[in-house]
Amino acid sequence: MEQTVALILPDLIEALRTDPAAVAELTEEMHPADLAEACSATEDLGLQLIFVKALGVDDAVRLVEHLDERLRATIVHELAKTDIGRTARIVDNLAADERALLFRDLEEDTRTTLFARMEKKQAADVKRLLAYPEDTAGGLMTTDFVALDHEMTVAKAIEHIRRVAMDMETIYEAYVVDENQTLVGAISLRDLVTSPADVPVTKVMTANVISLRAEAVQEEVARVIAKYDLLALPVTDRGRRILGVITVDDAVDVIAEEAAEDVQKMGAVSPIQTPYLETPFWVFVKKRVGWLIALFLGELFTGTVMRYYVGEEAGGSVTATIAMVWYVPLIISSGGNAGSQSAALVIQALALGEVQFKQVLRVIAREFAIGVVLGIILGVVGIIRVSAFGNPIGMHLTMTVAVGILAVVTMGATVGAALPMVIKRIGLDPAVSSTPFIASFVDVVGLVVYFSVGHMFLHLS
Amino acid sequence: MEQTVALILPDLIEALRTDPAAVAELTEEMHPADLAEACSATEDLGLQLIFVKALGVDDAVRLVEHLDERLRATIVHELAKTDIGRTARIVDNLAADERALLFRDLEEDTRTTLFARMEKKQAADVKRLLAYPEDTAGGLMTTDFVALDHEMTVAKAIEHIRRVAMDMETIYEAYVVDENQTLVGAISLRDLVTSPADVPVTKVMTANVISLRAEAVQEEVARVIAKYDLLALPVTDRGRRILGVITVDDAVDVIAEEAAEDVQKMGAVSPIQTPYLETPFWVFVKKRVGWLIALFLGELFTGTVMRYYVGEEAGGSVTATIAMVWYVPLIISSGGNAGSQSAALVIQALALGEVQFKQVLRVIAREFAIGVVLGIILGVVGIIRVSAFGNPIGMHLTMTVAVGILAVVTMGATVGAALPMVIKRIGLDPAVSSTPFIASFVDVVGLVVYFSVGHMFLHLS
C-alpha cells in the first residue's frame, strides 16, 4: 500500500531530534518517494541533513533522487561542506540523469569540490550531460542504458543485460549499435525472453527505431513518448550515434510540469517552477508585474473610448461622477487581472498539493501583501495617465483613480487567492471557472470600492 | 525515426481509392500509432473502412488500439455491419483495457451483435470491466497482467512469463498471489532475471506493494504512478484480491487529459474530450452557455452598482448615455468571458495539434457562429434584465443593450479564437497571457461597438 507519510512524520521528527540511530529502522519499509516526501515535510534544513546522514548511502541515494530539485541542491550543498567524501559517494551513485539535473542547480564551488572527489567516469559523464540545455532531449537523457553489440545472439544479450542490470535506468528496452555506436535497432526484453536463444539480435530487433536528436525540445520528447507509448526513447547525435535514453517517468514529469505552466500562463503569470510557499515574495511580484502593466496599458484605451462617448452630459461641464466613469473599465479589469493571477497560482498549488486549507490565512496574507505592492505600482501608472489625459476635476480625481486601483487590485489578488481554497474546501473543483467567476465578483465589489473611494475624495452623494 | 504521416498520406489515399491491395505493403513499416494517425488523417469514413479492411487482422488490431476513442467506435460500428466475423476477431485481440473503453462508446445493438460472435472469455471480460465507472482505476485497468503463484521459483516464474508474454499488456511487473488471488507481492522482470533460478519468488518479491482500490479516481491513479515512477499499478478489491493492472502509458494519457481539462476550466468551459474540429457545433454551445449565463447573472449586479452611483447627472433626468453607462461593465465582461472560452479551446487544440494555422478561417467562422448563438441567448437575458430594471429611456435602450451584448459576445468569441492562432503563427506561445490580453482587447473594442450600437439606436452624438 501507499505509505501515508503524515502518519509517521511526528515519530520521525522526534527520532531526528533525539535519536538519529532509530531513523534508519523507522524508515526502512518506506518507498524512496515517501522518504523524500517525509524529508521535505520536516520543513527544517537541520533535521533534513540529520535525516540524510542517518540513512545508509544506498537509501540516501534513493531519497536524494526523489527530492524536489531545489531542496536537493540545498541539501547536497550543505552535506558537501560537512562530509565531502560521503557526499561524493552519494552523488556517484545517483542515476546519471538525476545527477546531471542536480549539478545544474549547484553553485560553481560545490560543483568543483564534488568533481574533485567523484569517480572520474561519473564526473566526466556529468560534464558531458551539462553541455546540453536543460529543457532539451540531451538535458533529460540518462547515459545508463543498455547497448547491445550487433553481433550478439539473444542468449548473449540476455546474459549481458543480467550483468549490467543493476546500474541501468531501464533494462526493458535495449539498443543495438554497430562498432561506431550508431543506433541500428531496438529490442525489448520482452522480445528477447520470447525469442530462441541462438539467433542474432539483429534478427529479432526493430530496425525502424523511434528516436530524437539531442537538440529536440522537451515538449517534443513528451509528445513522442506519449504518442508511441514508449518506455524509453533513445537520443542520438546528427550521425545517429546513440547518446542516451529518456525514460517514460521523466516524460511524465515533463507533461505535469507543462500542464502547470499552461495554467499559470492562462492567468498571465510568467511560469514559476518552485512550490508556491517556497517561492520568495519578490519573485511573485516580478513574475506578475510585467504582465499586469502590459494589460493595464492596453486597458488605458478604454478611458479614451469612454471619454469620447461619455462627457457631454450636464451641458458640457464634466461632473466628478462622469470623470470617474471614464476609468470604470480600467479599474475593474485591473482587479480582474490581478485576481486571475492569484487564482492561477493558488489553483496550481492546490492541484500539486503544495498548499492545504489550513494554510489559507498565510496564503491570503501573502496575496494581500503582493496585491498592495502591485496596486501601488499600477496606481502610479494610473496617476501619470490621469494627469496626462487632461483632468477636468483636478487632484481629487487623480487620487480617486490611484487609490481606487490600489484598493481594487489588492481586493482582486486577495479574493483570487481565497476563493479557490474555499471552493476546494467545500469539495468542489477549484479550477472550474475560477478565473471568470473571480472577475465577475471583483467587477461588482470593485465598483463599490471604487465609487466609495470617489465618495471619500470627491464627496459624491 | 518517427514516421511523418503527412509524407505518405497522398500515396495512401490514392491506394485506398484505386488499389487497396497495395495498402498493406505501403504501410507495413509503419508504427501502429502512425497507422492510426494516417487513418484518421484521411478524414473520410469510407476510406477509413477500406484501410482497416485492407490490413491483416493483427495490424488492424494495433491500428484500432491507437485510434481516437470516438473514431474507433464509429469504425468498429460500421465494420460490424459488413463483416461481423472479422470484426469480432479484431475486438477479441484488442488489449483488454482498450477493448473495454471501446465498448463504452459502442451503441447497445453493436455491443450485442459483437458479444454474440466474440470468444466467451473476452466477452465476459468486457462485461466485468464495464461494471466499473470509466474515470476510476477499475475503468482504466487491464486484465492482461502476469500473476505468479506464491509457490513458484524464479526459474518457474520466468518460464511462465515467457509462455504468456505475448498476451500481456506488460511483463515487466509481475504480481505474486496466493490461492485466493490475494496480492501478496510484486516483482519486476529486472529482479527476476538478476536473481538465482532456484529461490522462491516470495524471497525476492517486494511484499509492500503500492496498489489502489478499483474505486480510486483517475487523478489518484495518475498521481500515484507519477510519484512512485511505476511502470504498472495493481488494482485490488476490498479484500486485496488483484483485479487488474494500470500501465504507465494509460497514466500518461490521463495526465495529458487532465491538463487539457484544467485549461478549459480556467476558460469557463465544461470539459470536452473530443478533438476541436470533430466536436459538433451544438456541443460547444451547450458546454459554454451554462457558464456564460452564470457569469452574466453575476455581472448583472454591476448594473445595480453603477445605477446607484451614476444617475443623478443632468439634474435628475437620466440621459441615454448615462443609462448606457450602467451596462458598460456587464457588456465588456460578457465579451471577455466569451473570448476566454474560445481562447481556452483553441489554445488547447493548438497544443494537442488538433488544428493548424491553415484552418484559421474555418475556426474563426465556427467561433463567429457560436458567438452569434451565445450572444442571442445572453441578449435575451439582457432584455429581461433591462425591462425588469426600470428603464427610463424605453425600447431604444433595451435594443441597444441586447444588440450590444450580441455584437460584443460575437466579437469576443471570434477574437478569442483568432488571436491564439495568430500568436502561434508568429512563433510565440499562444498560452502566454492570451485570456487577459483578449479581455483587454475586447474591453476596448467592445466599448466602441457598444456605443456605436447606442449611436444607432439612441442617436447619441
PDB file of N, CA and C in Angstrom, chain A residues 1-3 29 31 34 37 162 165 168-169 172 188-190 193-194 208-209 211 223 227-228 240 259 265-266 268 291 299 309 313 319 321 325 429 431-433 435-436 440 443 451, chain B residues 1-3 29 31 34 37 162 165 168-169 172 188-190 193 208-209 211 223 227-228 240 259 265-266 268 291 295 299 309 313 319 321 325 429 431-433 435-436 440 443 451:
ATOM      1  N   MET A   1       0.839  -1.203   0.000  1.00  0.00           N
ATOM      2  CA  MET A   1       0.000   0.000   0.000  1.00  0.00           C
ATOM      3  C   MET A   1       0.875   1.255   0.000  1.00  0.00           C
ATOM      4  N   GLU A   2       0.281   2.336  -0.447  1.00  0.00           N
ATOM      5  CA  GLU A   2       0.989   3.609  -0.415  1.00  0.00           C
ATOM      6  C   GLU A   2       1.162   4.047   1.034  1.00  0.00           C
ATOM      7  N   GLN A   3       2.352   4.514   1.356  1.00  0.00           N
ATOM      8  CA  GLN A   3       2.621   4.998   2.706  1.00  0.00           C
ATOM      9  C   GLN A   3       1.866   6.304   2.929  1.00  0.00           C
ATOM     10  N   GLU A  29      11.022   0.415   5.808  1.00  0.00           N
ATOM     11  CA  GLU A  29       9.974  -0.137   4.947  1.00  0.00           C
ATOM     12  C   GLU A  29       9.496   0.857   3.893  1.00  0.00           C
ATOM     13  N   HIS A  31       9.034   3.591   0.805  1.00  0.00           N
ATOM     14  CA  HIS A  31       9.416   3.784  -0.589  1.00  0.00           C
ATOM     15  C   HIS A  31      10.243   5.072  -0.683  1.00  0.00           C
ATOM     16  N   ASP A  34       8.472   8.234  -0.677  1.00  0.00           N
ATOM     17  CA  ASP A  34       7.920   8.626   0.619  1.00  0.00           C
ATOM     18  C   ASP A  34       9.018   9.139   1.538  1.00  0.00           C
ATOM     19  N   GLU A  37       9.408  12.580   0.505  1.00  0.00           N
ATOM     20  CA  GLU A  37       8.272  13.400   0.952  1.00  0.00           C
ATOM     21  C   GLU A  37       8.406  13.703   2.441  1.00  0.00           C
ATOM     22  N   ARG A 162      21.661  -9.146 -17.818  1.00  0.00           N
ATOM     23  CA  ARG A 162      21.707  -9.626 -16.427  1.00  0.00           C
ATOM     24  C   ARG A 162      22.861  -8.991 -15.688  1.00  0.00           C
ATOM     25  N   ALA A 165      22.374  -5.037 -15.344  1.00  0.00           N
ATOM     26  CA  ALA A 165      21.024  -4.591 -14.952  1.00  0.00           C
ATOM     27  C   ALA A 165      21.038  -3.559 -13.824  1.00  0.00           C
ATOM     28  N   MET A 168      21.561   0.186 -14.558  1.00  0.00           N
ATOM     29  CA  MET A 168      20.834   0.787 -15.665  1.00  0.00           C
ATOM     30  C   MET A 168      19.543   1.460 -15.197  1.00  0.00           C
ATOM     31  N   GLU A 169      19.180   2.536 -15.897  1.00  0.00           N
ATOM     32  CA  GLU A 169      17.905   3.202 -15.596  1.00  0.00           C
ATOM     33  C   GLU A 169      16.756   2.291 -16.000  1.00  0.00           C
ATOM     34  N   TYR A 172      14.469  -2.682 -19.935  1.00  0.00           N
ATOM     35  CA  TYR A 172      13.355  -3.261 -20.689  1.00  0.00           C
ATOM     36  C   TYR A 172      13.408  -2.901 -22.160  1.00  0.00           C
ATOM     37  N   SER A 188      13.115  -5.084 -27.142  1.00  0.00           N
ATOM     38  CA  SER A 188      12.614  -5.077 -25.770  1.00  0.00           C
ATOM     39  C   SER A 188      13.007  -6.376 -25.086  1.00  0.00           C
ATOM     40  N   LEU A 189      13.140  -6.317 -23.778  1.00  0.00           N
ATOM     41  CA  LEU A 189      13.463  -7.532 -23.020  1.00  0.00           C
ATOM     42  C   LEU A 189      12.377  -8.580 -23.254  1.00  0.00           C
ATOM     43  N   ARG A 190      11.147  -8.084 -23.461  1.00  0.00           N
ATOM     44  CA  ARG A 190      10.038  -8.969 -23.769  1.00  0.00           C
ATOM     45  C   ARG A 190      10.340  -9.813 -25.006  1.00  0.00           C
ATOM     46  N   VAL A 193      13.277 -12.346 -24.239  1.00  0.00           N
ATOM     47  CA  VAL A 193      12.975 -13.565 -23.463  1.00  0.00           C
ATOM     48  C   VAL A 193      12.044 -14.499 -24.220  1.00  0.00           C
ATOM     49  N   THR A 194      11.372 -13.980 -25.270  1.00  0.00           N
ATOM     50  CA  THR A 194      10.459 -14.856 -26.012  1.00  0.00           C
ATOM     51  C   THR A 194      11.066 -15.314 -27.335  1.00  0.00           C
ATOM     52  N   ASN A 208      13.514  -0.113 -37.357  1.00  0.00           N
ATOM     53  CA  ASN A 208      12.926   1.220 -37.553  1.00  0.00           C
ATOM     54  C   ASN A 208      12.674   1.858 -36.186  1.00  0.00           C
ATOM     55  N   VAL A 209      13.754   2.324 -35.525  1.00  0.00           N
ATOM     56  CA  VAL A 209      13.652   2.802 -34.143  1.00  0.00           C
ATOM     57  C   VAL A 209      13.164   4.247 -34.093  1.00  0.00           C
ATOM     58  N   SER A 211      13.434   7.637 -32.493  1.00  0.00           N
ATOM     59  CA  SER A 211      14.447   8.312 -31.679  1.00  0.00           C
ATOM     60  C   SER A 211      14.343   9.804 -31.918  1.00  0.00           C
ATOM     61  N   ARG A 223       5.732  14.461 -26.210  1.00  0.00           N
ATOM     62  CA  ARG A 223       4.739  14.127 -27.238  1.00  0.00           C
ATOM     63  C   ARG A 223       5.034  12.758 -27.859  1.00  0.00           C
ATOM     64  N   LYS A 227       2.764   9.527 -27.625  1.00  0.00           N
ATOM     65  CA  LYS A 227       2.119   9.043 -28.850  1.00  0.00           C
ATOM     66  C   LYS A 227       2.419   7.562 -29.085  1.00  0.00           C
ATOM     67  N   TYR A 228       3.688   7.183 -28.904  1.00  0.00           N
ATOM     68  CA  TYR A 228       4.077   5.808 -29.231  1.00  0.00           C
ATOM     69  C   TYR A 228       4.094   4.895 -28.008  1.00  0.00           C
ATOM     70  N   ARG A 240      23.458   9.883 -35.952  1.00  0.00           N
ATOM     71  CA  ARG A 240      22.659   8.764 -35.435  1.00  0.00           C
ATOM     72  C   ARG A 240      23.445   7.889 -34.457  1.00  0.00           C
ATOM     73  N   ALA A 259       1.825  21.173 -17.895  1.00  0.00           N
ATOM     74  CA  ALA A 259       0.438  21.456 -17.524  1.00  0.00           C
ATOM     75  C   ALA A 259       0.392  22.603 -16.523  1.00  0.00           C
ATOM     76  N   LYS A 265       0.199  30.383 -17.293  1.00  0.00           N
ATOM     77  CA  LYS A 265       0.171  31.287 -18.448  1.00  0.00           C
ATOM     78  C   LYS A 265      -1.246  31.809 -18.684  1.00  0.00           C
ATOM     79  N   MET A 266      -2.234  30.917 -18.536  1.00  0.00           N
ATOM     80  CA  MET A 266      -3.634  31.338 -18.734  1.00  0.00           C
ATOM     81  C   MET A 266      -3.965  32.479 -17.783  1.00  0.00           C
ATOM     82  N   ALA A 268      -1.844  34.745 -16.883  1.00  0.00           N
ATOM     83  CA  ALA A 268      -0.895  35.841 -17.116  1.00  0.00           C
ATOM     84  C   ALA A 268       0.156  35.948 -16.024  1.00  0.00           C
ATOM     85  N   TRP A 291       3.284  41.521 -16.714  1.00  0.00           N
ATOM     86  CA  TRP A 291       2.028  41.275 -17.430  1.00  0.00           C
ATOM     87  C   TRP A 291       0.946  42.266 -17.018  1.00  0.00           C
ATOM     88  N   GLU A 299      -5.595  48.489 -21.294  1.00  0.00           N
ATOM     89  CA  GLU A 299      -6.893  48.943 -20.780  1.00  0.00           C
ATOM     90  C   GLU A 299      -7.000  50.469 -20.770  1.00  0.00           C
ATOM     91  N   TYR A 309     -17.237  58.973 -25.719  1.00  0.00           N
ATOM     92  CA  TYR A 309     -18.689  58.784 -25.781  1.00  0.00           C
ATOM     93  C   TYR A 309     -19.420  59.378 -24.587  1.00  0.00           C
ATOM     94  N   GLU A 313     -22.551  65.187 -20.882  1.00  0.00           N
ATOM     95  CA  GLU A 313     -23.726  65.325 -20.011  1.00  0.00           C
ATOM     96  C   GLU A 313     -23.693  66.681 -19.311  1.00  0.00           C
ATOM     97  N   THR A 319     -18.946  66.452 -14.780  1.00  0.00           N
ATOM     98  CA  THR A 319     -19.046  66.275 -13.327  1.00  0.00           C
ATOM     99  C   THR A 319     -18.030  65.234 -12.861  1.00  0.00           C
ATOM    100  N   THR A 321     -18.577  62.534 -11.220  1.00  0.00           N
ATOM    101  CA  THR A 321     -19.053  61.180 -11.493  1.00  0.00           C
ATOM    102  C   THR A 321     -18.729  60.770 -12.918  1.00  0.00           C
ATOM    103  N   VAL A 325     -16.457  57.732 -14.223  1.00  0.00           N
ATOM    104  CA  VAL A 325     -16.985  56.678 -15.096  1.00  0.00           C
ATOM    105  C   VAL A 325     -15.990  56.325 -16.196  1.00  0.00           C
ATOM    106  N   ASP A 429     -14.364  21.548  -7.491  1.00  0.00           N
ATOM    107  CA  ASP A 429     -13.112  21.661  -8.232  1.00  0.00           C
ATOM    108  C   ASP A 429     -12.739  23.131  -8.387  1.00  0.00           C
ATOM    109  N   ALA A 431     -10.619  24.598 -10.107  1.00  0.00           N
ATOM    110  CA  ALA A 431     -10.251  25.066 -11.451  1.00  0.00           C
ATOM    111  C   ALA A 431     -11.489  25.494 -12.239  1.00  0.00           C
ATOM    112  N   VAL A 432     -12.647  24.922 -11.883  1.00  0.00           N
ATOM    113  CA  VAL A 432     -13.840  25.198 -12.682  1.00  0.00           C
ATOM    114  C   VAL A 432     -14.196  26.677 -12.603  1.00  0.00           C
ATOM    115  N   SER A 433     -13.938  27.384 -13.704  1.00  0.00           N
ATOM    116  CA  SER A 433     -14.458  28.741 -13.876  1.00  0.00           C
ATOM    117  C   SER A 433     -13.967  29.728 -12.831  1.00  0.00           C
ATOM    118  N   THR A 435     -11.335  31.685 -12.695  1.00  0.00           N
ATOM    119  CA  THR A 435     -10.874  32.962 -13.216  1.00  0.00           C
ATOM    120  C   THR A 435     -12.034  33.879 -13.602  1.00  0.00           C
ATOM    121  N   PRO A 436     -12.958  33.460 -14.498  1.00  0.00           N
ATOM    122  CA  PRO A 436     -14.041  34.380 -14.853  1.00  0.00           C
ATOM    123  C   PRO A 436     -14.956  34.683 -13.664  1.00  0.00           C
ATOM    124  N   SER A 440     -15.965  38.348 -12.330  1.00  0.00           N
ATOM    125  CA  SER A 440     -17.315  38.874 -12.107  1.00  0.00           C
ATOM    126  C   SER A 440     -17.439  39.431 -10.700  1.00  0.00           C
ATOM    127  N   ASP A 443     -15.505  42.555 -10.343  1.00  0.00           N
ATOM    128  CA  ASP A 443     -16.167  43.671 -11.041  1.00  0.00           C
ATOM    129  C   ASP A 443     -17.182  44.332 -10.122  1.00  0.00           C
ATOM    130  N   PHE A 451     -16.207  53.518  -6.245  1.00  0.00           N
ATOM    131  CA  PHE A 451     -17.088  54.676  -6.040  1.00  0.00           C
ATOM    132  C   PHE A 451     -17.067  55.123  -4.582  1.00  0.00           C
TER     133      PHE A 451
ATOM    134  N   MET B   1      13.390   6.159 -37.003  1.00  0.00           N
ATOM    135  CA  MET B   1      12.907   7.541 -36.866  1.00  0.00           C
ATOM    136  C   MET B   1      11.379   7.577 -36.815  1.00  0.00           C
ATOM    137  N   GLU B   2      10.862   8.678 -36.305  1.00  0.00           N
ATOM    138  CA  GLU B   2       9.412   8.852 -36.282  1.00  0.00           C
ATOM    139  C   GLU B   2       8.905   9.020 -37.710  1.00  0.00           C
ATOM    140  N   GLN B   3       7.797   8.364 -38.014  1.00  0.00           N
ATOM    141  CA  GLN B   3       7.218   8.490 -39.345  1.00  0.00           C
ATOM    142  C   GLN B   3       6.618   9.885 -39.500  1.00  0.00           C
ATOM    143  N   GLU B  29       5.837  -0.901 -42.816  1.00  0.00           N
ATOM    144  CA  GLU B  29       6.926  -0.421 -41.957  1.00  0.00           C
ATOM    145  C   GLU B  29       6.427   0.508 -40.855  1.00  0.00           C
ATOM    146  N   HIS B  31       4.581   2.421 -37.654  1.00  0.00           N
ATOM    147  CA  HIS B  31       4.223   2.161 -36.258  1.00  0.00           C
ATOM    148  C   HIS B  31       2.695   2.254 -36.128  1.00  0.00           C
ATOM    149  N   ASP B  34       1.209   5.555 -35.958  1.00  0.00           N
ATOM    150  CA  ASP B  34       1.202   6.292 -37.227  1.00  0.00           C
ATOM    151  C   ASP B  34       0.110   5.764 -38.149  1.00  0.00           C
ATOM    152  N   GLU B  37      -2.838   7.460 -36.985  1.00  0.00           N
ATOM    153  CA  GLU B  37      -2.826   8.872 -37.370  1.00  0.00           C
ATOM    154  C   GLU B  37      -3.176   9.016 -38.851  1.00  0.00           C
ATOM    155  N   ARG B 162       7.599 -16.158 -19.969  1.00  0.00           N
ATOM    156  CA  ARG B 162       7.908 -16.425 -21.381  1.00  0.00           C
ATOM    157  C   ARG B 162       6.680 -16.926 -22.116  1.00  0.00           C
ATOM    158  N   ALA B 165       3.834 -14.149 -22.267  1.00  0.00           N
ATOM    159  CA  ALA B 165       4.272 -12.784 -22.608  1.00  0.00           C
ATOM    160  C   ALA B 165       3.418 -12.126 -23.694  1.00  0.00           C
ATOM    161  N   MET B 168       0.120 -10.351 -22.795  1.00  0.00           N
ATOM    162  CA  MET B 168       0.104  -9.443 -21.641  1.00  0.00           C
ATOM    163  C   MET B 168       0.325  -7.995 -22.042  1.00  0.00           C
ATOM    164  N   GLU B 169      -0.301  -7.086 -21.298  1.00  0.00           N
ATOM    165  CA  GLU B 169      -0.076  -5.653 -21.540  1.00  0.00           C
ATOM    166  C   GLU B 169       1.361  -5.307 -21.148  1.00  0.00           C
ATOM    167  N   TYR B 172       6.799  -6.638 -17.391  1.00  0.00           N
ATOM    168  CA  TYR B 172       7.946  -6.120 -16.638  1.00  0.00           C
ATOM    169  C   TYR B 172       7.653  -6.009 -15.153  1.00  0.00           C
ATOM    170  N   SER B 188       9.682  -7.293 -10.273  1.00  0.00           N
ATOM    171  CA  SER B 188       9.949  -6.827 -11.635  1.00  0.00           C
ATOM    172  C   SER B 188      10.741  -7.898 -12.378  1.00  0.00           C
ATOM    173  N   LEU B 189      10.573  -7.906 -13.695  1.00  0.00           N
ATOM    174  CA  LEU B 189      11.335  -8.852 -14.509  1.00  0.00           C
ATOM    175  C   LEU B 189      12.827  -8.612 -14.294  1.00  0.00           C
ATOM    176  N   ARG B 190      13.172  -7.342 -14.049  1.00  0.00           N
ATOM    177  CA  ARG B 190      14.564  -6.999 -13.758  1.00  0.00           C
ATOM    178  C   ARG B 190      15.084  -7.807 -12.574  1.00  0.00           C
ATOM    179  N   VAL B 193      15.332 -11.642 -13.523  1.00  0.00           N
ATOM    180  CA  VAL B 193      16.469 -12.089 -14.340  1.00  0.00           C
ATOM    181  C   VAL B 193      17.784 -11.941 -13.605  1.00  0.00           C
ATOM    182  N   ASN B 208       5.686  -5.158   0.148  1.00  0.00           N
ATOM    183  CA  ASN B 208       4.983  -3.897   0.421  1.00  0.00           C
ATOM    184  C   ASN B 208       4.594  -3.243  -0.908  1.00  0.00           C
ATOM    185  N   VAL B 209       3.564  -3.783  -1.570  1.00  0.00           N
ATOM    186  CA  VAL B 209       3.209  -3.347  -2.925  1.00  0.00           C
ATOM    187  C   VAL B 209       2.344  -2.088  -2.887  1.00  0.00           C
ATOM    188  N   SER B 211      -0.575  -0.198  -4.331  1.00  0.00           N
ATOM    189  CA  SER B 211      -1.730  -0.567  -5.150  1.00  0.00           C
ATOM    190  C   SER B 211      -2.865   0.394  -4.852  1.00  0.00           C
ATOM    191  N   ARG B 223      -1.536  10.325 -10.100  1.00  0.00           N
ATOM    192  CA  ARG B 223      -0.655  10.873  -9.067  1.00  0.00           C
ATOM    193  C   ARG B 223       0.277   9.787  -8.526  1.00  0.00           C
ATOM    194  N   LYS B 227       4.225   9.700  -8.862  1.00  0.00           N
ATOM    195  CA  LYS B 227       5.021   9.877  -7.642  1.00  0.00           C
ATOM    196  C   LYS B 227       6.027   8.738  -7.475  1.00  0.00           C
ATOM    197  N   TYR B 228       5.579   7.503  -7.698  1.00  0.00           N
ATOM    198  CA  TYR B 228       6.440   6.343  -7.442  1.00  0.00           C
ATOM    199  C   TYR B 228       7.139   5.847  -8.703  1.00  0.00           C
ATOM    200  N   ARG B 240      -8.280  -7.035  -1.035  1.00  0.00           N
ATOM    201  CA  ARG B 240      -6.920  -7.053  -1.606  1.00  0.00           C
ATOM    202  C   ARG B 240      -6.713  -8.165  -2.628  1.00  0.00           C
ATOM    203  N   ALA B 259      -4.693  17.824 -17.928  1.00  0.00           N
ATOM    204  CA  ALA B 259      -4.112  19.129 -18.243  1.00  0.00           C
ATOM    205  C   ALA B 259      -5.036  19.898 -19.181  1.00  0.00           C
ATOM    206  N   LYS B 265     -11.217  24.510 -18.056  1.00  0.00           N
ATOM    207  CA  LYS B 265     -11.913  25.008 -16.859  1.00  0.00           C
ATOM    208  C   LYS B 265     -11.507  26.446 -16.569  1.00  0.00           C
ATOM    209  N   MET B 266     -10.212  26.745 -16.732  1.00  0.00           N
ATOM    210  CA  MET B 266      -9.754  28.121 -16.490  1.00  0.00           C
ATOM    211  C   MET B 266     -10.504  29.086 -17.398  1.00  0.00           C
ATOM    212  N   ALA B 268     -13.597  28.667 -18.268  1.00  0.00           N
ATOM    213  CA  ALA B 268     -15.028  28.505 -18.019  1.00  0.00           C
ATOM    214  C   ALA B 268     -15.738  27.749 -19.141  1.00  0.00           C
ATOM    215  N   TRP B 291     -22.049  28.292 -18.312  1.00  0.00           N
ATOM    216  CA  TRP B 291     -21.122  29.161 -17.576  1.00  0.00           C
ATOM    217  C   TRP B 291     -21.333  30.622 -17.921  1.00  0.00           C
ATOM    218  N   LEU B 295     -22.119  33.538 -15.262  1.00  0.00           N
ATOM    219  CA  LEU B 295     -21.251  34.710 -15.099  1.00  0.00           C
ATOM    220  C   LEU B 295     -22.023  35.983 -15.431  1.00  0.00           C
ATOM    221  N   GLU B 299     -22.661  39.337 -13.252  1.00  0.00           N
ATOM    222  CA  GLU B 299     -22.321  40.683 -13.711  1.00  0.00           C
ATOM    223  C   GLU B 299     -23.519  41.635 -13.647  1.00  0.00           C
ATOM    224  N   TYR B 309     -24.593  54.655  -8.198  1.00  0.00           N
ATOM    225  CA  TYR B 309     -23.615  55.747  -8.112  1.00  0.00           C
ATOM    226  C   TYR B 309     -23.724  56.732  -9.278  1.00  0.00           C
ATOM    227  N   GLU B 313     -26.846  62.705 -12.726  1.00  0.00           N
ATOM    228  CA  GLU B 313     -26.310  63.784 -13.581  1.00  0.00           C
ATOM    229  C   GLU B 313     -27.462  64.526 -14.231  1.00  0.00           C
ATOM    230  N   THR B 319     -29.997  60.693 -18.831  1.00  0.00           N
ATOM    231  CA  THR B 319     -29.827  60.731 -20.284  1.00  0.00           C
ATOM    232  C   THR B 319     -29.560  59.321 -20.812  1.00  0.00           C
ATOM    233  N   THR B 321     -27.064  58.335 -22.565  1.00  0.00           N
ATOM    234  CA  THR B 321     -25.670  57.948 -22.341  1.00  0.00           C
ATOM    235  C   THR B 321     -25.491  57.398 -20.931  1.00  0.00           C
ATOM    236  N   VAL B 325     -24.231  53.745 -19.773  1.00  0.00           N
ATOM    237  CA  VAL B 325     -23.050  53.562 -18.926  1.00  0.00           C
ATOM    238  C   VAL B 325     -23.312  52.506 -17.848  1.00  0.00           C
ATOM    239  N   ASP B 429       4.225  31.758 -27.864  1.00  0.00           N
ATOM    240  CA  ASP B 429       3.433  30.761 -27.151  1.00  0.00           C
ATOM    241  C   ASP B 429       2.021  31.293 -26.944  1.00  0.00           C
ATOM    242  N   ALA B 431      -0.364  30.314 -25.222  1.00  0.00           N
ATOM    243  CA  ALA B 431      -0.937  30.228 -23.877  1.00  0.00           C
ATOM    244  C   ALA B 431      -0.559  31.443 -23.031  1.00  0.00           C
ATOM    245  N   VAL B 432       0.563  32.084 -23.378  1.00  0.00           N
ATOM    246  CA  VAL B 432       1.036  33.179 -22.536  1.00  0.00           C
ATOM    247  C   VAL B 432       0.025  34.319 -22.545  1.00  0.00           C
ATOM    248  N   SER B 433      -0.681  34.471 -21.445  1.00  0.00           N
ATOM    249  CA  SER B 433      -1.493  35.651 -21.202  1.00  0.00           C
ATOM    250  C   SER B 433      -2.610  35.872 -22.215  1.00  0.00           C
ATOM    251  N   THR B 435      -5.710  34.848 -22.366  1.00  0.00           N
ATOM    252  CA  THR B 435      -7.021  35.164 -21.807  1.00  0.00           C
ATOM    253  C   THR B 435      -7.117  36.619 -21.360  1.00  0.00           C
ATOM    254  N   PRO B 436      -6.222  37.105 -20.460  1.00  0.00           N
ATOM    255  CA  PRO B 436      -6.359  38.501 -20.043  1.00  0.00           C
ATOM    256  C   PRO B 436      -6.108  39.480 -21.193  1.00  0.00           C
ATOM    257  N   SER B 440      -8.591  42.442 -22.364  1.00  0.00           N
ATOM    258  CA  SER B 440      -8.272  43.867 -22.529  1.00  0.00           C
ATOM    259  C   SER B 440      -8.675  44.337 -23.922  1.00  0.00           C
ATOM    260  N   ASP B 443     -12.347  44.545 -24.212  1.00  0.00           N
ATOM    261  CA  ASP B 443     -12.880  45.683 -23.454  1.00  0.00           C
ATOM    262  C   ASP B 443     -12.862  46.940 -24.316  1.00  0.00           C
ATOM    263  N   PHE B 451     -21.073  51.484 -27.878  1.00  0.00           N
ATOM    264  CA  PHE B 451     -21.531  52.867 -28.028  1.00  0.00           C
ATOM    265  C   PHE B 451     -21.939  53.161 -29.473  1.00  0.00           C
TER     266      PHE B 451
END
